Every structure is written in C-alpha cells, then in structure tokens.
C-alpha cells in the first residue's frame, strides 16, 4: 500500500504539471466501512465484519476531506491522510519521474 501511495502521488504531480489550474487532493481516508460486496467464506466474512466494525463511516470520510477540496493551491497537489494534510513523499515529487510513470502507465494500459 505504501508503494501504491507513492505511485499515486507521482501521478498527481504529473497531473497538476499538465493541468496547473487544477486543485488536486490525493486522499487516503483510512479504513472506511463500505459495502464489502462479494461472496466470502466464513473466515473471510468474519475478517470483513471486523474491518466494517473498525472502519469509519463514509460520511465521516467525506467530512475529513471537504476542508481540502477548496483550499489547495492550483498546480500543487495536496496529500491528505485521514483528514490531516501530509507532505508528498519525496519519491513522488520529481516531475520528470512523474512524467515517466505516466507515460509508462499509458503504455501498459494500451497493450
């Protein structure tokens, strides 16, 4: 999950580099009690039940991000973790690396 977060942040850096007038919020809400739809065996269903019980409501997760949606500076992505602004990982801040990741992602998806 940490690596995925770094890559997501890099794609945010690329996006605002291409669209500097956009405010971009890269949000990690933590565990949110969503539907957890699917068919599960007894052990998986118990684990999902524990996650659902420990997770915050969708309403709470939305309230945590609302203050950041209008307050960011266009052209600079904001990273939010469970309602708290956090610095982007230094590994994600290079525009050249972010562009390379974007180009590679498009290439993979085009296959």
mmCIF file of C-alpha atoms in Angstrom:
data_model
loop_
_atom_site.group_PDB
_atom_site.id
_atom_site.type_symbol
_atom_site.label_atom_id
_atom_site.label_comp_id
_atom_site.label_asym_id
_atom_site.label_seq_id
_atom_site.Cartn_x
_atom_site.Cartn_y
_atom_site.Cartn_z
ATOM 1 C CA UNK A 1 0.000 0.000 0.000
ATOM 2 C CA UNK A 2 2.868 2.368 0.720
ATOM 3 C CA UNK A 3 4.333 1.849 -2.757
ATOM 4 C CA UNK A 4 0.903 2.331 -4.340
ATOM 5 C CA UNK A 5 0.518 5.574 -2.383
ATOM 6 C CA UNK A 6 3.871 6.851 -3.660
ATOM 7 C CA UNK A 7 2.919 5.991 -7.245
ATOM 8 C CA UNK A 8 -0.494 7.649 -6.846
ATOM 9 C CA UNK A 9 1.218 10.777 -5.525
ATOM 10 C CA UNK A 10 3.598 10.758 -8.502
ATOM 11 C CA UNK A 11 0.646 10.595 -10.881
ATOM 12 C CA UNK A 12 -0.843 13.579 -9.013
ATOM 13 C CA UNK A 13 2.404 15.512 -9.585
ATOM 14 C CA UNK A 14 2.207 14.681 -13.293
ATOM 15 C CA UNK A 15 -1.477 15.637 -13.475
ATOM 16 C CA UNK A 16 -1.024 19.092 -11.967
ATOM 17 C CA UNK A 17 2.043 19.560 -14.160
ATOM 18 C CA UNK A 18 -0.206 19.059 -17.181
ATOM 19 C CA UNK A 19 -3.183 20.960 -15.690
ATOM 20 C CA UNK A 20 -1.733 23.703 -13.459
ATOM 21 C CA UNK A 21 -5.083 25.456 -12.914
ATOM 22 C CA UNK A 22 -6.499 22.368 -11.150
ATOM 23 C CA UNK A 23 -6.542 21.854 -7.374
ATOM 24 C CA UNK A 24 -5.671 18.214 -6.722
ATOM 25 C CA UNK A 25 -6.259 16.350 -3.449
ATOM 26 C CA UNK A 26 -4.652 12.921 -3.119
ATOM 27 C CA UNK A 27 -6.725 11.371 -0.328
ATOM 28 C CA UNK A 28 -6.107 8.334 1.871
ATOM 29 C CA UNK A 29 -9.205 8.009 4.049
ATOM 30 C CA UNK A 30 -8.058 5.019 6.102
ATOM 31 C CA UNK A 31 -10.460 2.130 6.603
ATOM 32 C CA UNK A 32 -13.969 3.087 5.542
ATOM 33 C CA UNK A 33 -16.952 0.834 6.192
ATOM 34 C CA UNK A 34 -18.260 0.434 2.660
ATOM 35 C CA UNK A 35 -20.352 -2.388 1.258
ATOM 36 C CA UNK A 36 -17.570 -5.010 1.075
ATOM 37 C CA UNK A 37 -19.693 -6.689 -1.604
ATOM 38 C CA UNK A 38 -18.874 -10.205 -2.665
ATOM 39 C CA UNK A 39 -19.078 -13.861 -1.734
ATOM 40 C CA UNK A 40 -16.888 -14.854 1.210
ATOM 41 C CA UNK A 41 -16.171 -17.999 3.145
ATOM 42 C CA UNK A 42 -16.749 -17.975 6.903
ATOM 43 C CA UNK A 43 -13.227 -16.815 7.829
ATOM 44 C CA UNK A 44 -13.212 -14.007 5.243
ATOM 45 C CA UNK A 45 -16.706 -12.896 6.302
ATOM 46 C CA UNK A 46 -15.532 -12.681 9.926
ATOM 47 C CA UNK A 47 -12.495 -10.628 8.901
ATOM 48 C CA UNK A 48 -14.676 -8.289 6.834
ATOM 49 C CA UNK A 49 -17.068 -7.946 9.767
ATOM 50 C CA UNK A 50 -14.164 -6.818 11.971
ATOM 51 C CA UNK A 51 -12.998 -4.338 9.316
ATOM 52 C CA UNK A 52 -16.503 -2.960 8.895
ATOM 53 C CA UNK A 53 -16.854 -2.546 12.667
ATOM 54 C CA UNK A 54 -13.479 -0.774 12.929
ATOM 55 C CA UNK A 55 -13.893 1.386 9.825
ATOM 56 C CA UNK A 56 -15.230 4.906 9.811
ATOM 57 C CA UNK A 57 -18.466 5.751 8.069
ATOM 58 C CA UNK A 58 -18.478 7.082 4.523
ATOM 59 C CA UNK A 59 -19.980 10.300 5.914
ATOM 60 C CA UNK A 60 -17.019 10.741 8.280
ATOM 61 C CA UNK A 61 -14.501 10.074 5.499
ATOM 62 C CA UNK A 62 -16.185 12.702 3.319
ATOM 63 C CA UNK A 63 -16.223 15.263 6.135
ATOM 64 C CA UNK A 64 -12.471 14.750 6.611
ATOM 65 C CA UNK A 65 -11.630 15.704 3.039
ATOM 66 C CA UNK A 66 -14.098 18.565 2.499
ATOM 67 C CA UNK A 67 -11.855 21.282 4.001
ATOM 68 C CA UNK A 68 -9.122 20.443 1.479
ATOM 69 C CA UNK A 69 -11.212 20.483 -1.680
ATOM 70 C CA UNK A 70 -11.402 24.277 -1.955
ATOM 71 C CA UNK A 71 -8.297 25.301 -0.031
ATOM 72 C CA UNK A 72 -5.479 23.869 -2.132
ATOM 73 C CA UNK A 73 -3.230 25.923 -4.348
ATOM 74 C CA UNK A 74 -3.794 25.226 -8.058
ATOM 75 C CA UNK A 75 -0.839 23.411 -9.574
ATOM 76 C CA UNK A 76 0.290 21.883 -6.256
ATOM 77 C CA UNK A 77 -1.162 18.554 -5.187
ATOM 78 C CA UNK A 78 -2.228 18.212 -1.562
ATOM 79 C CA UNK A 79 -1.865 14.865 0.178
ATOM 80 C CA UNK A 80 -4.373 14.060 2.931
ATOM 81 C CA UNK A 81 -4.248 11.086 5.270
ATOM 82 C CA UNK A 82 -7.339 10.543 7.414
ATOM 83 C CA UNK A 83 -8.217 14.239 7.408
ATOM 84 C CA UNK A 84 -4.693 15.572 8.012
ATOM 85 C CA UNK A 85 -2.542 17.232 5.352
ATOM 86 C CA UNK A 86 0.755 15.396 4.944
ATOM 87 C CA UNK A 87 3.753 16.187 2.748
ATOM 88 C CA UNK A 88 4.047 14.303 -0.510
ATOM 89 C CA UNK A 89 6.613 11.557 -0.341
ATOM 90 C CA UNK A 90 9.922 12.918 -1.715
ATOM 91 C CA UNK A 91 9.997 9.927 -4.074
ATOM 92 C CA UNK A 92 6.842 11.311 -5.725
ATOM 93 C CA UNK A 93 7.874 14.950 -6.138
ATOM 94 C CA UNK A 94 10.088 14.760 -9.229
ATOM 95 C CA UNK A 95 8.147 15.981 -12.260
ATOM 96 C CA UNK A 96 10.478 14.103 -14.625
ATOM 97 C CA UNK A 97 9.913 10.822 -12.739
ATOM 98 C CA UNK A 98 6.165 11.510 -12.565
ATOM 99 C CA UNK A 99 6.026 12.026 -16.344
ATOM 100 C CA UNK A 100 7.955 8.811 -16.897
ATOM 101 C CA UNK A 101 5.478 6.915 -14.692
ATOM 102 C CA UNK A 102 2.521 8.477 -16.536
ATOM 103 C CA UNK A 103 3.969 7.553 -19.921
ATOM 104 C CA UNK A 104 4.725 4.006 -18.764
ATOM 105 C CA UNK A 105 1.232 3.608 -17.300
ATOM 106 C CA UNK A 106 -0.365 4.707 -20.581
ATOM 107 C CA UNK A 107 1.876 2.286 -22.495
ATOM 108 C CA UNK A 108 0.906 -0.646 -20.252
ATOM 109 C CA UNK A 109 -2.800 0.196 -20.441
ATOM 110 C CA UNK A 110 -2.645 0.471 -24.231
ATOM 111 C CA UNK A 111 -1.453 -3.137 -24.583
#
